[in-house]
Amino acid sequence: MTNLMKGARANVVDAIGGTPIIKLNHITKDLDSEIYVKLEYMNPGGSTKDRIGAYMLDQAVKEGTLKPGGTIIEGTSGNTGVGLAMWAAVHGYKCIFVLADKQSKEKIDNLRAFGAKVVVCPTNVAPEDPRSYYSVSKRLSETIPNSFYVNQYDNLHNRMTHYTWTAPEMYEQTQGDFDVFMATVGTGGTISGCGRFFKEKMPNVEIVGIDCEGSIVAHYAKTGEMIEAKTYVLEGVGEDFIPENYDFDNIDEWEMVGDKESFLMTRRLLKEEGVYAGGSAGAAICGAIKYAQKQKTPKKILVLLHDSGNRYASKIYNDDWMSDNGYLDSSFDVQIKDVLTHLNKTGNIKTISDKASIGEAITLMDEAGISQLPCTDESGAIKGLVSEKALLKPVMMGEFNQEDNISLAFNMNYKIVNQNELLSTVADALLQKDVALVMKGDQLVDILTDIDVLQYLSKTRAY
Ligand SMILES: Cc1ncc(COP(=O)(O)O)c(C=O)c1O
């Protein structure tokens, strides 16, 4: 067989690019400006780094720096690793990746699944420290024969990828119908390559870099002064040195963002826009909103979102991780278990067996002073709920007798929620059901009603 099937790509690398641009409609509702996002997570490896992986390695083969049978080495926060590993799988090369230990577990597992060797190094050491992931990658490439150190930081094919590919693609999609281009910065490849291309095509375009608190890049760009970097949690954004890929002449403005606001915005992107992107996308949108709020006239702002949310399932999209790290603080972004503690609910919940009679249920409710009683089978599984209100009329009318089985009086007007879920889940449930039954694993621990939520909010919220 010689001809490729019509409509098919020759391999996964050929499927990179052509990602859509969409408008944000809800997060932006209070702005005069419009924000459009380029969904780079729709690349096959889940990020814009698929492009630089393929482009840098194609160039390395052309230039003879990557030879057949060679080993590709890179210090990468994960996304570039996937791009390189994908290209290496298609073309038959080996890979070794060196990562800082703050990177998410998904990213590390993902690279190992590609068959790559992964070396994990400490985050909190200076780049020149022999343990840093920059130093380790360099050392490996000097000692492993027939290896090629990609070095996305100083390899200028990184920014050329965006100059020759990502930016022309966006220009063609939009016909240049935007006023501002914004992206978070790491190696500087995206902003510098796109910035140069757009400036050449659109003299009035504004290019805005988004950096994070703790990084040195924006400060250096504005003052020429090198300061000491501080630790931050965002992945892929900011640097503690200035990579060669930066082209500051093509970056007009800077916006700064912090970890917490970025993570909360990442979650809002999914909840309010259905966009499942990574933390740097939340950072980018925070930066874009800050920029938009300062504008005197409405602007069309195009923002590149670098990667997919599924690399952050155990972090940004995990309520426990967000709560444990103090990133959740709005009244509704609190976990149900914390609400129970706040309300001094002891978890000492009364239940009744599904074998019991209606009379026994009424006695128990009376003695315990409760108006809702969950019924369980021998295994503890919830079978239904009996409520004072639902019992009154049928008992009065003689429809139910005291000795009838409790199941006659069941109502299903409850929603089961896990104690690790957020209060917003309970609030949503209570808009449709009478009560929320709170579970710890498969064990029922409490009941939350409208009055509990109202009580919690009145205690914690300043009106
Ligand atoms: C998730 C994520 N966002 C943003 C960036 C920044 O892009 P660039 O390195 O092109 O400046 C990176 C780069 O590593 C990244 O992985």
Short mmCIF file of C-alpha atoms and ligand atoms in Angstrom, two decimals:
data_model
loop_
_atom_site.label_atom_id
_atom_site.label_comp_id
_atom_site.label_asym_id
_atom_site.label_seq_id
_atom_site.Cartn_x
_atom_site.Cartn_y
_atom_site.Cartn_z
CA MET A 1 0.00 0.00 0.00
CA THR A 2 1.48 3.32 -0.96
CA ASN A 3 -1.19 5.99 -0.75
CA LEU A 4 -2.18 7.43 2.58
CA MET A 5 -5.89 7.09 3.28
CA LYS A 6 -7.75 10.23 2.25
CA GLY A 7 -8.34 12.58 5.18
CA ALA A 8 -5.75 10.81 7.38
CA ARG A 9 -2.49 12.27 8.74
CA ALA A 10 0.70 10.26 8.25
CA ASN A 11 1.34 10.13 12.02
CA VAL A 12 0.46 11.89 15.27
CA VAL A 13 3.09 14.59 14.77
CA ASP A 14 1.31 15.61 11.58
CA ALA A 15 -1.83 16.20 13.66
CA ILE A 16 -0.22 19.05 15.62
CA GLY A 17 -1.62 22.56 15.05
CA GLY A 18 -4.87 23.90 13.64
CA THR A 19 -6.25 24.51 17.16
CA PRO A 20 -9.41 26.64 17.51
CA ILE A 21 -9.87 30.16 18.84
CA ILE A 22 -13.03 30.75 20.89
CA LYS A 23 -14.63 33.72 22.63
CA LEU A 24 -15.07 33.78 26.42
CA ASN A 25 -18.62 34.80 27.25
CA HIS A 26 -19.24 34.59 31.01
CA ILE A 27 -16.02 35.36 32.88
CA THR A 28 -15.76 38.53 30.81
CA LYS A 29 -19.31 39.80 31.26
CA ASP A 30 -18.29 42.89 33.26
CA LEU A 31 -15.64 43.97 30.74
CA ASP A 32 -15.99 46.33 27.78
CA SER A 33 -13.22 44.43 26.03
CA GLU A 34 -13.59 40.95 24.54
CA ILE A 35 -11.28 38.05 25.35
CA TYR A 36 -10.66 35.28 22.81
CA VAL A 37 -8.60 32.21 23.61
CA LYS A 38 -6.47 29.95 21.45
CA LEU A 39 -7.03 26.43 22.78
CA GLU A 40 -3.59 24.93 22.45
CA TYR A 41 -4.63 21.99 24.64
CA MET A 42 -6.30 20.61 21.54
CA ASN A 43 -2.93 19.57 20.17
CA PRO A 44 -2.51 15.76 20.30
CA GLY A 45 -0.09 15.87 23.25
CA GLY A 46 -2.26 18.37 25.09
CA SER A 47 -0.19 21.55 24.80
CA THR A 48 1.40 24.14 22.57
CA LYS A 49 4.72 22.49 23.37
CA ASP A 50 3.89 19.74 20.86
CA ARG A 51 4.77 22.33 18.27
CA ILE A 52 8.18 23.25 19.67
CA GLY A 53 9.02 19.59 20.34
CA ALA A 54 8.44 18.64 16.71
CA TYR A 55 9.99 21.79 15.25
CA MET A 56 13.17 21.77 17.38
CA LEU A 57 13.82 18.09 16.65
CA ASP A 58 13.14 18.46 12.90
CA GLN A 59 15.69 21.26 12.89
CA ALA A 60 18.18 19.19 14.94
CA VAL A 61 17.97 16.39 12.37
CA LYS A 62 18.44 18.89 9.51
CA GLU A 63 21.41 20.48 11.25
CA GLY A 64 22.94 17.08 12.10
CA THR A 65 22.94 17.64 15.87
CA LEU A 66 20.48 14.77 16.37
CA LYS A 67 21.76 11.63 14.70
CA PRO A 68 20.09 8.26 14.10
CA GLY A 69 19.95 6.13 17.27
CA GLY A 70 20.57 9.22 19.40
CA THR A 71 19.15 10.03 22.83
CA ILE A 72 17.10 13.20 23.28
CA ILE A 73 17.72 14.91 26.63
CA GLU A 74 15.70 17.79 28.02
CA GLY A 75 14.99 19.61 31.27
CA THR A 76 11.26 20.11 31.00
CA SER A 77 8.27 20.96 33.14
CA GLY A 78 6.45 18.20 31.33
CA ASN A 79 4.68 19.66 28.33
CA THR A 80 7.78 19.97 26.17
CA GLY A 81 8.67 16.45 27.24
CA VAL A 82 5.39 15.16 25.82
CA GLY A 83 5.97 17.02 22.56
CA LEU A 84 9.50 15.61 22.28
CA ALA A 85 8.45 12.10 23.35
CA MET A 86 5.68 12.06 20.77
CA TRP A 87 8.08 13.04 18.00
CA ALA A 88 10.64 10.50 19.32
CA ALA A 89 8.01 7.70 19.27
CA VAL A 90 7.12 8.48 15.67
CA HIS A 91 10.76 8.72 14.55
CA GLY A 92 12.28 6.01 16.80
CA TYR A 93 14.51 7.88 19.28
CA LYS A 94 15.11 7.45 23.06
CA CYS A 95 14.39 10.23 25.58
CA ILE A 96 15.60 11.27 29.04
CA PHE A 97 13.72 14.04 30.84
CA VAL A 98 14.82 15.99 33.89
CA LEU A 99 12.05 17.55 35.97
CA ALA A 100 11.77 19.70 39.10
CA ASP A 101 9.97 17.97 41.96
CA LYS A 102 7.13 20.55 42.11
CA GLN A 103 5.76 19.20 38.83
CA SER A 104 2.46 17.34 38.97
CA LYS A 105 2.47 13.54 39.27
CA GLU A 106 0.39 13.24 36.10
CA LYS A 107 3.14 14.92 34.10
CA ILE A 108 5.84 12.61 35.46
CA ASP A 109 3.72 9.45 34.98
CA ASN A 110 2.79 10.55 31.50
CA LEU A 111 6.42 10.90 30.40
CA ARG A 112 7.34 7.53 31.91
CA ALA A 113 4.40 6.01 30.02
CA PHE A 114 6.00 7.21 26.79
CA GLY A 115 8.94 4.97 27.68
CA ALA A 116 11.16 7.90 28.61
CA LYS A 117 13.56 7.90 31.56
CA VAL A 118 12.56 10.61 34.05
CA VAL A 119 14.99 12.17 36.55
CA VAL A 120 13.38 14.29 39.29
CA CYS A 121 15.43 17.12 40.87
CA PRO A 122 14.77 19.52 43.78
CA THR A 123 12.84 22.72 42.92
CA ASN A 124 14.32 25.04 45.53
CA VAL A 125 17.90 25.24 44.31
CA ALA A 126 19.56 27.91 42.14
CA PRO A 127 19.94 27.11 38.40
CA GLU A 128 23.73 26.89 38.77
CA ASP A 129 23.43 24.41 41.70
CA PRO A 130 24.66 20.97 40.49
CA ARG A 131 21.34 19.43 41.67
CA SER A 132 19.15 21.83 39.65
CA TYR A 133 17.32 20.41 36.68
CA TYR A 134 19.23 22.75 34.35
CA SER A 135 22.60 21.48 35.64
CA VAL A 136 21.55 17.82 35.66
CA SER A 137 20.23 17.94 32.06
CA LYS A 138 23.42 19.58 30.88
CA ARG A 139 25.63 17.07 32.70
CA LEU A 140 23.70 14.10 31.29
CA SER A 141 24.05 15.42 27.75
CA GLU A 142 27.81 15.82 28.25
CA THR A 143 28.25 12.26 29.53
CA ILE A 144 25.82 10.21 27.42
CA PRO A 145 27.27 9.42 23.99
CA ASN A 146 25.27 10.36 20.88
CA SER A 147 22.90 12.48 22.90
CA PHE A 148 21.25 15.75 21.95
CA TYR A 149 20.41 18.32 24.62
CA VAL A 150 17.38 20.15 23.26
CA ASN A 151 17.51 23.08 25.72
CA GLN A 152 14.20 24.80 24.99
CA TYR A 153 15.41 27.80 27.01
CA ASP A 154 18.28 28.81 24.77
CA ASN A 155 17.47 26.89 21.58
CA LEU A 156 16.15 29.68 19.35
CA HIS A 157 14.15 27.21 17.27
CA ASN A 158 11.71 27.39 20.20
CA ARG A 159 10.68 30.97 19.41
CA MET A 160 11.04 30.28 15.67
CA THR A 161 8.33 27.61 16.05
CA HIS A 162 5.90 30.27 17.14
CA TYR A 163 7.17 32.82 14.62
CA THR A 164 6.80 30.44 11.68
CA TRP A 165 3.83 28.34 12.80
CA THR A 166 1.67 29.30 15.82
CA ALA A 167 1.46 33.04 15.08
CA PRO A 168 0.85 32.71 11.29
CA GLU A 169 -1.88 30.17 12.11
CA MET A 170 -3.60 32.66 14.47
CA TYR A 171 -3.13 35.47 11.98
CA GLU A 172 -4.75 33.41 9.25
CA GLN A 173 -7.63 32.34 11.53
CA THR A 174 -8.42 35.89 12.66
CA GLN A 175 -7.23 37.86 9.62
CA GLY A 176 -5.46 40.00 12.21
CA ASP A 177 -8.79 41.06 13.76
CA PHE A 178 -7.44 41.68 17.27
CA ASP A 179 -5.76 44.56 19.12
CA VAL A 180 -3.76 42.74 21.76
CA PHE A 181 -1.96 39.42 22.01
CA MET A 182 -1.21 38.02 25.47
CA ALA A 183 0.52 34.89 26.75
CA THR A 184 2.13 33.70 29.94
CA VAL A 185 5.90 33.54 29.79
CA GLY A 186 8.30 30.74 30.69
CA THR A 187 11.10 30.11 28.22
CA GLY A 188 9.83 33.22 26.40
CA GLY A 189 9.39 31.28 23.15
CA THR A 190 5.64 31.82 22.74
CA ILE A 191 5.51 35.55 23.46
CA SER A 192 8.73 36.36 21.59
CA GLY A 193 7.98 34.33 18.44
CA CYS A 194 4.34 35.39 18.22
CA GLY A 195 5.20 38.95 19.25
CA ARG A 196 7.70 39.37 16.42
CA PHE A 197 5.37 37.92 13.79
CA PHE A 198 2.35 40.00 14.84
CA LYS A 199 4.42 43.21 15.06
CA GLU A 200 5.66 42.66 11.52
CA LYS A 201 2.10 42.16 10.23
CA MET A 202 0.17 44.54 12.48
CA PRO A 203 2.15 47.63 13.49
CA ASN A 204 -0.47 48.72 16.05
CA VAL A 205 -0.82 45.42 17.86
CA GLU A 206 0.08 45.37 21.53
CA ILE A 207 2.01 42.38 22.89
CA VAL A 208 1.57 41.73 26.60
CA GLY A 209 3.53 39.17 28.62
CA ILE A 210 2.02 37.64 31.75
CA ASP A 211 4.50 36.77 34.49
CA CYS A 212 3.92 35.39 37.97
CA GLU A 213 4.81 36.70 41.40
CA GLY A 214 8.16 35.22 42.40
CA SER A 215 9.55 35.16 38.84
CA ILE A 216 12.24 37.60 37.76
CA VAL A 217 11.30 38.03 34.07
CA ALA A 218 8.93 41.03 34.03
CA HIS A 219 11.06 42.91 36.55
CA TYR A 220 14.14 42.33 34.43
CA ALA A 221 12.31 43.39 31.25
CA LYS A 222 11.16 46.64 32.84
CA THR A 223 14.33 47.60 34.77
CA GLY A 224 17.24 45.55 33.41
CA GLU A 225 17.86 44.50 37.02
CA MET A 226 18.32 40.86 38.06
CA ILE A 227 16.58 40.07 41.33
CA GLU A 228 16.36 36.89 43.34
CA ALA A 229 13.46 34.61 42.40
CA LYS A 230 10.99 33.45 45.05
CA THR A 231 9.16 30.12 45.18
CA TYR A 232 5.76 29.86 43.55
CA VAL A 233 3.50 26.96 42.61
CA LEU A 234 2.30 27.77 39.08
CA GLU A 235 3.85 25.40 36.55
CA GLY A 236 5.35 26.55 33.25
CA VAL A 237 5.09 30.27 34.06
CA GLY A 238 7.97 32.54 35.13
CA GLU A 239 11.70 31.88 35.42
CA ASP A 240 14.56 32.41 37.81
CA PHE A 241 16.95 33.33 34.96
CA ILE A 242 16.55 34.93 31.53
CA PRO A 243 16.54 32.32 28.73
CA GLU A 244 17.98 33.26 25.32
CA ASN A 245 14.55 32.95 23.69
CA TYR A 246 13.36 36.28 25.11
CA ASP A 247 13.06 39.08 22.61
CA PHE A 248 12.06 41.98 24.87
CA ASP A 249 11.87 44.44 21.94
CA ASN A 250 8.66 42.77 20.84
CA ILE A 251 6.94 42.77 24.25
CA ASP A 252 5.18 46.06 25.09
CA GLU A 253 3.57 45.50 28.47
CA TRP A 254 3.54 43.13 31.43
CA GLU A 255 0.88 41.89 33.81
CA MET A 256 1.68 40.08 37.07
CA VAL A 257 -0.44 37.33 38.59
CA GLY A 258 -0.28 35.16 41.72
CA ASP A 259 -0.76 31.43 42.32
CA LYS A 260 -4.11 31.59 44.10
CA GLU A 261 -5.97 33.91 41.73
CA SER A 262 -4.62 31.86 38.80
CA PHE A 263 -5.84 28.55 40.24
CA LEU A 264 -9.27 29.92 41.08
CA MET A 265 -9.56 31.37 37.57
CA THR A 266 -8.49 28.03 36.06
CA ARG A 267 -11.45 26.44 37.82
CA ARG A 268 -13.79 29.21 36.70
CA LEU A 269 -12.68 28.66 33.10
CA LEU A 270 -13.98 25.12 33.34
CA LYS A 271 -17.13 25.89 35.35
CA GLU A 272 -18.23 28.98 33.49
CA GLU A 273 -16.82 28.49 29.99
CA GLY A 274 -16.33 24.72 29.76
CA VAL A 275 -12.64 25.26 28.97
CA TYR A 276 -10.55 22.49 30.58
CA ALA A 277 -7.12 24.11 30.68
CA GLY A 278 -4.06 24.13 32.93
CA GLY A 279 -2.97 26.61 35.61
CA SER A 280 -1.09 28.89 33.26
CA ALA A 281 -4.38 29.41 31.37
CA GLY A 282 -5.98 30.69 34.58
CA ALA A 283 -2.93 32.93 35.04
CA ALA A 284 -3.29 34.17 31.47
CA ILE A 285 -6.97 35.06 31.94
CA CYS A 286 -6.26 36.85 35.24
CA GLY A 287 -3.61 38.85 33.39
CA ALA A 288 -5.95 39.54 30.48
CA ILE A 289 -8.72 40.78 32.81
CA LYS A 290 -6.30 43.06 34.69
CA TYR A 291 -5.12 44.45 31.37
CA ALA A 292 -8.68 44.87 30.03
CA GLN A 293 -9.78 46.74 33.18
CA LYS A 294 -7.11 49.40 32.53
CA GLN A 295 -8.13 50.10 28.93
CA LYS A 296 -9.91 53.34 28.04
CA THR A 297 -11.44 51.88 24.87
CA PRO A 298 -12.76 48.32 24.28
CA LYS A 299 -10.17 45.95 22.85
CA LYS A 300 -10.23 42.53 21.22
CA ILE A 301 -7.73 40.54 23.23
CA LEU A 302 -6.35 37.24 21.96
CA VAL A 303 -4.83 35.00 24.65
CA LEU A 304 -2.95 31.76 24.04
CA LEU A 305 -3.78 29.02 26.56
CA HIS A 306 -0.84 26.65 26.76
CA ASP A 307 -2.03 23.32 28.07
CA SER A 308 -4.76 20.92 29.16
CA GLY A 309 -6.45 20.62 32.55
CA ASN A 310 -6.03 16.87 32.78
CA ARG A 311 -2.36 17.31 33.76
CA TYR A 312 -3.62 19.07 36.93
CA ALA A 313 -6.41 16.70 38.01
CA SER A 314 -4.66 15.94 41.31
CA LYS A 315 -3.87 19.58 42.03
CA ILE A 316 -5.89 22.54 40.73
CA TYR A 317 -8.95 20.39 40.04
CA ASN A 318 -8.72 18.54 43.35
CA ASP A 319 -10.72 20.16 46.16
CA ASP A 320 -8.54 18.62 48.90
CA TRP A 321 -5.33 19.95 47.34
CA MET A 322 -6.85 23.40 46.80
CA SER A 323 -8.23 23.53 50.34
CA ASP A 324 -5.08 22.12 52.02
CA ASN A 325 -2.97 24.74 50.29
CA GLY A 326 -5.29 27.60 51.23
CA TYR A 327 -6.40 28.34 47.68
CA LEU A 328 -10.14 28.10 48.43
CA ASP A 329 -11.65 30.90 50.40
CA SER A 330 -14.94 32.12 49.06
CA SER A 331 -17.99 31.15 51.15
CA PHE A 332 -19.03 28.49 48.65
CA ASP A 333 -15.54 27.23 47.81
CA VAL A 334 -15.26 25.49 51.17
CA GLN A 335 -15.45 21.75 51.62
CA ILE A 336 -18.59 20.29 53.18
CA LYS A 337 -16.60 18.65 55.99
CA ASP A 338 -15.33 22.10 57.04
CA VAL A 339 -18.90 23.43 57.04
CA LEU A 340 -19.97 20.57 59.35
CA THR A 341 -17.12 21.39 61.75
CA HIS A 342 -17.99 25.06 61.63
CA LEU A 343 -21.61 24.29 62.51
CA ASN A 344 -20.47 22.00 65.35
CA LYS A 345 -22.21 19.08 63.68
CA THR A 346 -20.91 15.99 65.43
CA GLY A 347 -21.54 13.42 62.73
CA ASN A 348 -23.67 11.57 65.33
CA ILE A 349 -26.48 11.02 62.87
CA LYS A 350 -29.63 9.00 63.63
CA THR A 351 -30.71 6.44 61.04
CA ILE A 352 -33.35 3.72 61.09
CA SER A 353 -33.38 0.25 59.60
CA ASP A 354 -35.50 -0.32 56.50
CA LYS A 355 -37.12 -3.19 58.47
CA ALA A 356 -38.54 -0.79 61.09
CA SER A 357 -42.17 0.28 61.31
CA ILE A 358 -43.65 3.74 60.80
CA GLY A 359 -44.47 3.88 64.53
CA GLU A 360 -40.83 3.20 65.46
CA ALA A 361 -39.70 5.95 63.10
CA ILE A 362 -42.13 8.45 64.66
CA THR A 363 -40.94 7.55 68.17
CA LEU A 364 -37.28 7.93 67.19
CA MET A 365 -37.87 11.26 65.49
CA ASP A 366 -39.77 12.50 68.51
CA GLU A 367 -37.11 11.37 71.03
CA ALA A 368 -34.22 12.74 69.01
CA GLY A 369 -36.05 15.97 68.09
CA ILE A 370 -35.38 15.52 64.39
CA SER A 371 -37.63 15.99 61.39
CA GLN A 372 -35.69 13.97 58.80
CA LEU A 373 -34.66 10.34 59.26
CA PRO A 374 -32.58 8.39 56.71
CA CYS A 375 -33.33 4.66 56.40
CA THR A 376 -30.57 2.16 55.70
CA ASP A 377 -30.32 -1.55 54.99
CA GLU A 378 -28.02 -3.97 56.89
CA SER A 379 -25.02 -2.90 54.81
CA GLY A 380 -25.59 0.76 55.72
CA ALA A 381 -26.72 1.71 52.20
CA ILE A 382 -29.30 4.49 52.13
CA LYS A 383 -32.72 3.26 51.03
CA GLY A 384 -34.83 6.37 51.52
CA LEU A 385 -35.68 9.24 53.78
CA VAL A 386 -38.63 9.66 56.14
CA SER A 387 -39.67 13.17 56.98
CA GLU A 388 -42.07 14.61 59.52
CA LYS A 389 -43.82 16.59 56.84
CA ALA A 390 -44.41 13.64 54.51
CA LEU A 391 -45.73 11.47 57.37
CA LEU A 392 -48.24 13.88 58.81
CA LYS A 393 -51.04 13.71 56.27
CA PRO A 394 -51.09 9.92 55.56
CA VAL A 395 -50.95 9.13 59.31
CA MET A 396 -53.73 11.63 60.02
CA MET A 397 -55.89 10.25 57.21
CA GLY A 398 -55.33 6.67 58.41
CA GLU A 399 -53.58 5.80 55.18
CA PHE A 400 -50.54 4.49 57.11
CA ASN A 401 -50.75 2.42 60.28
CA GLN A 402 -48.17 2.50 63.05
CA GLU A 403 -47.10 -1.08 62.30
CA ASP A 404 -46.68 -0.59 58.52
CA ASN A 405 -43.16 -0.97 57.17
CA ILE A 406 -41.23 2.26 56.98
CA SER A 407 -40.62 1.85 53.24
CA LEU A 408 -44.24 2.95 52.62
CA ALA A 409 -43.26 6.40 53.85
CA PHE A 410 -39.97 6.80 51.96
CA ASN A 411 -39.36 9.92 49.97
CA MET A 412 -36.47 10.42 47.61
CA ASN A 413 -36.23 14.12 48.10
CA TYR A 414 -32.55 14.08 48.98
CA LYS A 415 -29.21 14.29 47.21
CA ILE A 416 -26.15 12.33 48.29
CA VAL A 417 -22.94 14.39 48.45
CA ASN A 418 -19.40 13.52 49.51
CA GLN A 419 -17.95 15.44 52.45
CA ASN A 420 -14.93 16.42 50.31
CA GLU A 421 -17.14 18.19 47.78
CA LEU A 422 -17.65 21.91 47.97
CA LEU A 423 -20.49 23.70 49.71
CA SER A 424 -21.55 24.95 46.29
CA THR A 425 -22.55 21.33 45.50
CA VAL A 426 -24.85 21.27 48.53
CA ALA A 427 -26.28 24.65 47.65
CA ASP A 428 -27.03 23.41 44.11
CA ALA A 429 -28.62 20.23 45.55
CA LEU A 430 -30.80 22.14 47.99
CA LEU A 431 -32.26 24.21 45.19
CA GLN A 432 -33.85 20.95 43.94
CA LYS A 433 -34.09 18.68 46.99
CA ASP A 434 -35.06 19.04 50.67
CA VAL A 435 -31.82 17.78 52.17
CA ALA A 436 -28.28 16.77 51.29
CA LEU A 437 -27.04 13.51 52.82
CA VAL A 438 -23.31 13.85 53.48
CA MET A 439 -21.15 10.76 53.01
CA LYS A 440 -17.62 9.93 54.10
CA GLY A 441 -16.71 7.20 51.63
CA ASP A 442 -19.80 4.96 51.77
CA GLN A 443 -20.72 5.94 55.32
CA LEU A 444 -23.46 8.50 56.02
CA VAL A 445 -22.11 11.17 58.38
CA ASP A 446 -24.65 13.99 58.40
CA ILE A 447 -27.62 15.77 56.90
CA LEU A 448 -27.50 19.34 55.63
CA THR A 449 -30.66 21.38 55.16
CA ASP A 450 -31.43 24.89 53.94
CA ILE A 451 -31.14 26.29 57.46
CA ASP A 452 -27.63 24.80 57.91
CA VAL A 453 -26.38 26.53 54.77
CA LEU A 454 -28.07 29.80 55.77
CA GLN A 455 -26.56 29.53 59.24
CA TYR A 456 -23.07 28.87 57.85
CA LEU A 457 -23.27 31.75 55.39
CA SER A 458 -24.57 34.19 57.97
CA LYS A 459 -21.70 33.24 60.29
CA THR A 460 -18.96 33.50 57.68
CA ARG A 461 -20.03 36.05 55.12
CA ALA A 462 -19.98 39.82 55.43
CA TYR A 463 -23.06 41.19 53.67
C1 LIG B 1 1.80 25.24 30.94
C2 LIG B 1 2.72 26.27 30.37
N1 LIG B 1 2.31 27.52 30.29
C3 LIG B 1 3.09 28.49 29.81
C4 LIG B 1 4.38 28.24 29.38
C5 LIG B 1 5.22 29.39 28.87
O1 LIG B 1 5.48 29.33 27.49
P1 LIG B 1 6.89 29.72 26.91
O2 LIG B 1 7.89 28.75 27.46
O3 LIG B 1 6.76 29.62 25.45
O4 LIG B 1 7.20 31.11 27.38
C6 LIG B 1 4.87 26.93 29.47
C7 LIG B 1 6.24 26.60 29.11
O5 LIG B 1 6.88 25.74 29.65
C8 LIG B 1 4.01 25.91 29.96
O6 LIG B 1 4.41 24.63 30.05
#
